[in-house]
Amino acid sequence: MSWRTVLGLVLLAAAIVSGWSAWRMRDRGAAPAEAGQRSDYVLRDFEMVSLARDGTEAVRLKAPELQRSREDESLAITEPVFLVPAREGMWRLSADRGWVAPGGDLARLEGNVAGDGEGDNPSQVSLRTGWLELLPETHQARTGDRVTLTQPGIIQTGVGMEADLRNRNYRLLSQVKVRYELSKR
């Protein structure tokens, strides 16, 4: 038996094995992706501006990471900072994590939520809560969690809040307590 015959038999055996393997695997579809396994896209160290229907700035978002869900097109955000325009200045809302609904009409901030009024408004207000829902289009915010609102000379606490961030109107819903502090001269 010559070396050419041996080589031909080896190649024939390899062709038969590869054909048999391809035949066995022909009915297998793609492996199903696990729920929440992959994102459509990921943004890192970004800043994004969302516009209202009339073209004005509704909200600005900065964060170290954003992931868009493939299943429902929602956004999961790590350490988000939302800047919401008010009549005078801006609101700076930050949290440990955030979530934005598919249409962008609802944002939910969770974990150590801090809101600080910035800009020219003389009544600098800050709020602290565990979670907050933000409606960017209407500049509304709400929570059912414990809230602390702090202004120079006054501290208000309560459970539940509705706020008009543009006009800086706040409404605590229950268990409201107010403490006045004298300013130091």
XYZ file of N, CA and C in Angstrom:
555
model
N 0.846 -1.159 0.000
C 0.000 0.000 0.000
C 0.901 1.234 0.000
N 0.643 2.119 -0.956
C 1.483 3.313 -1.076
C 0.993 4.413 -0.133
N 1.805 5.413 0.056
C 1.458 6.528 0.946
C 0.287 7.327 0.396
N 0.105 7.312 -0.921
C -1.021 8.025 -1.524
C -2.345 7.350 -1.175
N -2.371 6.035 -1.129
C -3.573 5.293 -0.766
C -3.938 5.555 0.691
N -2.941 5.564 1.577
C -3.170 5.823 3.006
C -3.716 7.234 3.189
N -3.118 8.206 2.506
C -3.585 9.596 2.601
C -5.013 9.720 2.081
N -5.329 9.051 1.022
C -6.691 9.077 0.478
C -7.699 8.494 1.448
N -7.354 7.375 2.105
C -8.254 6.756 3.089
C -8.453 7.663 4.306
N -7.377 8.321 4.774
C -7.486 9.240 5.923
C -8.390 10.418 5.559
N -8.219 10.979 4.370
C -9.063 12.093 3.941
C -10.517 11.657 3.770
N -10.741 10.457 3.260
C -12.091 9.925 3.121
C -12.746 9.756 4.492
N -11.992 9.229 5.466
C -12.518 9.058 6.830
C -12.841 10.417 7.449
N -11.988 11.413 7.254
C -12.231 12.754 7.795
C -13.474 13.368 7.162
N -13.673 13.181 5.866
C -14.855 13.711 5.190
C -16.122 13.041 5.712
N -16.073 11.735 5.945
C -17.246 11.007 6.460
C -17.586 11.489 7.871
N -16.565 11.650 8.732
C -16.800 12.100 10.118
C -17.361 13.524 10.125
N -16.807 14.424 9.324
C -17.304 15.812 9.309
C -18.710 15.879 8.709
N -19.009 15.085 7.715
C -20.366 15.042 7.158
C -21.370 14.507 8.164
N -20.986 13.448 8.877
C -21.864 12.880 9.902
C -22.112 13.901 11.023
N -21.072 14.618 11.431
C -21.197 15.634 12.489
C -22.117 16.770 12.033
N -21.953 17.237 10.814
C -22.818 18.300 10.283
C -24.262 17.817 10.184
N -24.478 16.572 9.801
C -25.827 16.011 9.696
C -26.507 15.956 11.060
N -25.782 15.586 12.110
C -26.335 15.517 13.462
C -26.688 16.903 14.004
N -25.948 17.914 13.635
C -26.139 19.252 14.202
C -27.085 20.119 13.376
N -27.621 19.622 12.277
C -28.431 20.434 11.380
C -29.732 20.908 12.004
N -30.338 20.158 12.941
C -31.628 20.508 13.520
C -31.510 21.393 14.758
N -30.325 21.614 15.229
C -30.156 22.450 16.412
C -30.264 23.916 16.025
N -31.135 24.632 16.745
C -31.234 26.070 16.529
C -30.199 26.779 17.384
N -30.252 28.071 17.342
C -29.365 28.853 18.185
C -29.761 28.638 19.641
N -28.791 28.632 20.501
C -29.066 28.450 21.924
C -29.885 29.628 22.430
N -30.995 29.361 23.142
C -31.808 30.467 23.636
C -31.039 31.281 24.662
N -31.144 32.604 24.549
C -30.469 33.489 25.490
C -31.224 33.495 26.805
N -30.489 33.503 27.899
C -31.121 33.571 29.208
C -31.725 34.951 29.392
N -32.795 35.021 30.189
C -33.436 36.305 30.449
C -32.449 37.222 31.152
N -32.312 38.423 30.629
C -31.428 39.407 31.225
C -29.953 39.139 30.984
N -29.650 38.194 30.099
C -28.261 37.812 29.891
C -27.495 38.887 29.135
N -28.090 39.439 28.080
C -27.370 40.388 27.250
C -28.176 41.646 27.050
N -27.482 42.718 26.805
C -28.114 44.002 26.546
C -28.030 44.313 25.061
N -28.961 45.155 24.603
C -28.862 45.641 23.226
C -27.582 46.442 23.051
N -27.357 47.357 24.009
C -26.130 48.133 23.989
C -25.805 48.604 25.392
N -24.562 48.998 25.575
C -24.070 49.502 26.854
C -23.351 50.815 26.586
N -23.653 51.828 27.403
C -22.929 53.099 27.334
C -22.122 53.239 28.614
N -20.900 53.737 28.470
C -20.059 53.967 29.638
C -19.617 55.425 29.663
N -19.625 56.007 30.877
C -19.196 57.401 31.081
C -19.819 58.318 30.031
N -21.107 58.491 30.098
C -21.838 59.217 29.068
C -22.643 60.363 29.667
N -23.096 61.231 28.793
C -24.040 62.290 29.141
C -25.053 62.355 28.010
N -26.334 62.378 28.368
C -27.387 62.365 27.365
C -28.423 63.432 27.717
N -28.996 64.061 26.701
C -30.033 65.073 26.894
C -31.315 64.570 26.253
N -32.403 64.609 27.012
C -33.713 64.227 26.507
C -34.538 65.496 26.325
N -35.153 65.617 25.161
C -35.953 66.803 24.858
C -37.438 66.512 25.027
N -38.171 67.528 25.454
C -39.628 67.424 25.555
C -40.220 67.524 24.156
N -41.513 67.327 24.054
C -42.177 67.385 22.744
C -42.035 68.753 22.079
N -41.942 69.816 22.887
C -41.810 71.160 22.315
C -40.363 71.531 22.000
N -39.420 70.614 22.216
C -38.032 70.843 21.855
C -37.179 71.411 22.974
N -37.754 71.700 24.123
C -36.981 72.190 25.244
C -36.351 71.012 25.989
N -35.330 71.292 26.751
C -34.654 70.233 27.491
C -35.551 69.740 28.613
N -35.845 68.448 28.622
C -36.671 67.847 29.669
C -35.795 67.347 30.803
N -34.696 66.691 30.469
C -33.799 66.149 31.483
C -32.446 65.859 30.853
N -31.417 65.980 31.652
C -30.052 65.621 31.244
C -29.611 64.491 32.168
N -28.955 63.486 31.625
C -28.550 62.319 32.398
C -27.057 62.080 32.231
N -26.372 61.896 33.364
C -24.961 61.524 33.377
C -24.835 60.267 34.227
N -23.985 59.338 33.793
C -23.796 58.117 34.576
C -22.555 57.380 34.088
N -22.004 56.522 34.961
C -20.861 55.721 34.520
C -21.248 54.551 33.619
N -22.532 54.068 33.716
C -22.924 52.951 32.851
C -24.431 52.900 32.664
N -24.845 52.594 31.451
C -26.252 52.394 31.084
C -26.332 51.133 30.242
N -27.336 50.284 30.537
C -27.566 49.078 29.739
C -29.014 49.068 29.281
N -29.229 48.838 27.982
C -30.582 48.765 27.424
C -30.982 47.303 27.335
N -32.139 46.969 27.928
C -32.632 45.594 27.937
C -33.145 45.210 26.557
N -32.777 44.033 26.137
C -33.232 43.514 24.850
C -34.708 43.145 24.883
N -35.186 42.633 26.023
C -36.557 42.134 26.116
C -37.587 43.263 26.083
N -37.423 44.280 26.933
C -38.478 45.295 27.043
C -38.012 46.710 26.703
N -36.763 46.878 26.257
C -36.203 48.155 25.842
C -36.116 49.177 26.979
N -36.115 48.708 28.219
C -35.921 49.620 29.348
C -34.424 49.838 29.544
N -34.087 50.842 30.354
C -32.698 51.186 30.605
C -32.372 50.955 32.075
N -31.283 50.282 32.356
C -30.772 50.120 33.713
C -29.521 50.979 33.816
N -29.467 51.821 34.844
C -28.403 52.817 34.945
C -27.693 52.664 36.290
N -26.385 52.710 36.262
C -25.572 52.661 37.462
C -25.223 54.087 37.884
N -25.492 54.424 39.136
C -25.188 55.726 39.728
C -25.613 56.896 38.835
N -26.906 56.972 38.505
C -27.359 58.054 37.621
C -27.377 59.413 38.322
N -27.155 60.448 37.528
C -27.325 61.831 37.964
C -28.225 62.494 36.927
N -29.462 62.824 37.350
C -30.410 63.496 36.476
C -30.375 64.980 36.785
N -30.263 65.815 35.771
C -30.363 67.262 35.919
C -31.666 67.691 35.274
N -32.594 68.195 36.112
C -33.930 68.554 35.655
C -34.066 70.072 35.723
N -34.382 70.732 34.609
C -34.518 72.190 34.634
C -35.707 72.641 35.484
N -35.513 73.738 36.196
C -36.582 74.388 36.950
C -36.694 75.813 36.423
N -37.677 76.552 36.920
C -37.809 77.946 36.462
C -36.549 78.745 36.793
N -36.014 78.499 37.981
C -34.784 79.157 38.398
C -33.780 78.078 38.761
N -32.795 77.854 37.933
C -31.776 76.852 38.214
C -32.143 75.457 37.740
N -31.587 74.473 38.425
C -31.764 73.069 38.053
C -31.955 72.247 39.323
N -32.476 71.047 39.135
C -32.512 70.026 40.177
C -31.470 69.001 39.821
N -30.659 68.606 40.782
C -29.673 67.541 40.593
C -30.149 66.357 41.422
N -30.613 65.285 40.746
C -31.131 64.079 41.396
C -30.147 62.944 41.152
N -29.652 62.334 42.242
C -28.693 61.241 42.100
C -29.148 60.053 42.940
N -28.646 58.871 42.590
C -29.016 57.640 43.299
C -27.960 56.578 43.034
N -28.090 55.457 43.753
C -27.177 54.331 43.530
C -27.450 53.660 42.188
N -28.733 53.566 41.827
C -29.098 52.932 40.551
C -30.391 53.557 40.037
N -30.621 53.397 38.757
C -31.821 53.943 38.146
C -32.365 53.017 37.082
N -33.605 53.266 36.725
C -34.286 52.488 35.691
C -35.171 53.460 34.920
N -35.170 53.357 33.600
C -36.004 54.213 32.754
C -36.912 53.320 31.924
N -38.213 53.638 31.928
C -39.213 52.877 31.173
C -38.932 52.969 29.676
N -39.429 52.013 28.893
C -39.142 51.988 27.457
C -39.442 53.287 26.706
N -40.517 53.964 27.018
C -40.822 55.202 26.309
C -40.091 56.414 26.841
N -39.396 56.260 27.959
C -38.684 57.375 28.562
C -39.585 58.295 29.369
N -40.854 57.887 29.582
C -41.788 58.752 30.294
C -41.732 58.568 31.803
N -40.967 57.591 32.298
C -40.835 57.349 33.731
C -39.414 56.902 34.032
N -38.819 57.543 35.030
C -37.510 57.131 35.523
C -37.660 56.830 37.007
N -37.037 55.747 37.444
C -37.108 55.380 38.863
C -35.689 55.361 39.415
N -35.474 56.136 40.476
C -34.189 56.186 41.150
C -34.313 55.405 42.444
N -33.316 54.577 42.753
C -33.372 53.713 43.932
C -32.049 53.733 44.667
N -32.129 53.748 45.992
C -30.944 53.671 46.837
C -30.275 55.006 47.054
N -30.368 55.535 48.262
C -29.709 56.797 48.619
C -30.017 57.923 47.630
N -31.286 58.159 47.392
C -31.688 59.198 46.448
C -31.463 60.563 47.091
N -30.761 61.416 46.376
C -30.490 62.771 46.846
C -30.912 63.746 45.758
N -31.666 64.769 46.138
C -32.073 65.813 45.214
C -31.667 67.156 45.780
N -30.957 67.938 44.987
C -30.485 69.243 45.435
C -30.839 70.295 44.396
N -31.477 71.366 44.878
C -31.763 72.492 44.004
C -30.493 73.282 43.765
N -30.186 73.530 42.518
C -28.985 74.285 42.167
C -29.390 75.514 41.368
N -28.579 76.532 41.416
C -28.843 77.713 40.605
C -29.134 78.939 41.433
N -29.897 79.875 40.856
C -30.115 81.184 41.440
C -31.251 81.252 42.448
N -31.953 80.174 42.683
C -33.094 80.200 43.592
C -32.611 80.413 45.024
N -33.128 81.434 45.733
C -32.670 81.695 47.095
C -33.094 80.620 48.093
N -34.156 79.885 47.833
C -34.596 78.830 48.756
C -33.999 77.503 48.309
N -32.728 77.315 48.596
C -32.044 76.084 48.216
C -32.634 74.907 48.985
N -33.283 74.006 48.288
C -33.940 72.861 48.890
C -33.149 71.611 48.553
N -33.046 70.713 49.523
C -32.479 69.395 49.244
C -33.449 68.362 49.772
N -33.514 67.228 49.090
C -34.390 66.143 49.533
C -33.596 64.852 49.572
N -33.975 63.987 50.524
C -33.346 62.675 50.670
C -34.456 61.650 50.862
N -34.335 60.525 50.156
C -35.320 59.455 50.251
C -34.692 58.150 49.772
N -35.402 57.049 49.927
C -34.907 55.746 49.488
C -35.155 55.469 48.021
N -36.274 55.965 47.489
C -36.568 55.796 46.063
C -37.441 56.958 45.601
N -37.395 57.229 44.312
C -38.129 58.358 43.738
C -38.479 58.040 42.294
N -39.715 58.342 41.910
C -40.121 58.221 40.504
C -40.127 59.614 39.893
N -39.521 59.736 38.722
C -39.411 61.009 38.028
C -40.170 60.908 36.715
N -41.031 61.903 36.450
C -41.756 61.997 35.183
C -41.131 63.169 34.419
N -40.134 62.905 33.582
C -39.343 63.976 32.964
C -40.161 64.950 32.119
N -41.131 64.474 31.401
C -41.904 65.334 30.490
C -42.657 66.430 31.250
N -43.181 66.090 32.420
C -43.973 67.058 33.194
C -43.208 67.639 34.376
N -41.954 67.232 34.573
C -41.123 67.702 35.686
C -41.749 67.388 37.036
N -42.414 66.240 37.139
C -43.034 65.804 38.381
C -42.176 64.708 39.001
N -42.221 64.625 40.332
C -41.540 63.557 41.057
C -42.468 63.083 42.168
N -42.327 61.792 42.521
C -43.174 61.245 43.583
C -42.468 60.061 44.233
N -42.855 59.826 45.481
C -42.353 58.682 46.217
C -43.359 58.320 47.294
N -43.338 57.075 47.725
C -44.144 56.628 48.848
C -43.266 56.334 50.058
N -41.976 56.618 49.925
C -41.006 56.333 50.970
C -40.846 57.542 51.904
N -40.104 57.353 52.993
C -39.802 58.449 53.913
C -38.962 59.488 53.188
N -39.288 60.772 53.396
C -38.629 61.881 52.715
C -38.180 62.910 53.747
N -37.010 63.487 53.522
C -36.543 64.622 54.315
C -36.263 65.772 53.361
N -36.964 66.885 53.562
C -36.742 68.109 52.788
C -36.045 69.110 53.702
N -34.936 69.656 53.231
C -34.166 70.594 54.034
C -34.010 71.902 53.267
N -34.317 73.012 53.957
C -34.112 74.361 53.438
C -33.403 75.144 54.538
N -32.809 76.261 54.212
C -32.207 77.060 55.278
C -33.258 77.419 56.337
N -33.028 76.961 57.584
C -33.919 77.290 58.688
C -35.076 76.335 58.906
N -35.264 75.327 58.056
C -36.410 74.429 58.215
C -36.065 73.025 57.707
N -36.508 72.028 58.467
C -36.353 70.627 58.067
C -37.736 69.995 58.146
N -38.176 69.398 57.040
C -39.486 68.747 56.972
C -39.279 67.269 56.676
N -39.984 66.424 57.407
C -39.934 64.993 57.127
C -41.354 64.481 56.961
N -41.506 63.414 56.238
C -42.814 62.814 56.034
C -42.680 61.520 55.266
N -43.823 60.881 55.062
C -43.872 59.662 54.264
C -44.687 59.967 53.018
N -44.092 59.780 51.881
C -44.748 60.072 50.610
C -44.580 61.534 50.232
N -44.388 61.772 48.958
C -44.221 63.138 48.472
C -44.617 63.217 47.007
N -45.195 64.332 46.647
C -45.426 64.702 45.248
C -44.774 66.054 45.056
N -44.054 66.211 43.974
C -43.329 67.463 43.761
C -43.437 67.917 42.317
N -43.587 69.212 42.145
C -43.482 69.868 40.843
C -42.099 70.502 40.831
N -41.149 69.850 40.194
C -39.767 70.297 40.241
C -39.555 71.616 39.506
N -40.307 71.852 38.462
C -40.141 73.094 37.704
C -40.498 74.304 38.559
N -41.619 74.224 39.284
C -42.074 75.356 40.100
C -41.622 75.263 41.552
N -40.929 74.184 41.903
C -40.439 73.962 43.263
C -41.574 73.948 44.286
N -42.648 73.233 43.952
C -43.765 73.007 44.878
C -43.686 71.565 45.349
N -43.787 71.357 46.680
C -43.656 70.035 47.264
C -44.855 69.777 48.158
N -45.287 68.532 48.181
C -46.400 68.156 49.045
C -46.051 66.840 49.724
N -45.860 66.897 51.044
C -45.632 65.689 51.816
C -46.992 65.087 52.124
N -47.136 63.754 52.009
C -48.453 63.127 52.040
C -48.906 62.663 53.417
N -48.014 62.207 54.295
C -48.453 61.744 55.611
C -47.303 61.801 56.603
N -47.646 61.688 57.880
C -46.692 61.693 58.986
C -45.709 62.860 58.885
N -46.226 64.033 58.604
C -45.401 65.215 58.376
C -44.939 65.802 59.704
N -43.661 66.099 59.776
C -43.069 66.781 60.924
C -42.214 67.916 60.393
N -42.276 69.063 61.084
C -41.518 70.237 60.667
C -40.698 70.713 61.856
N -39.437 71.021 61.604
C -38.574 71.561 62.644
C -37.914 72.828 62.117
N -38.089 73.913 62.887
C -37.488 75.180 62.517
C -36.174 75.329 63.271
N -35.167 75.811 62.586
C -33.867 76.046 63.213
C -33.503 77.507 63.052
N -33.058 78.092 64.133
C -32.634 79.478 64.074
C -31.317 79.564 63.314
N -31.219 80.564 62.471
C -29.978 80.736 61.719
C -28.948 81.403 62.624
N -27.719 80.976 62.498
C -26.630 81.540 63.291
C -26.152 82.807 62.631
N -25.965 83.846 63.451
C -25.536 85.139 62.879
C -24.087 85.380 63.088
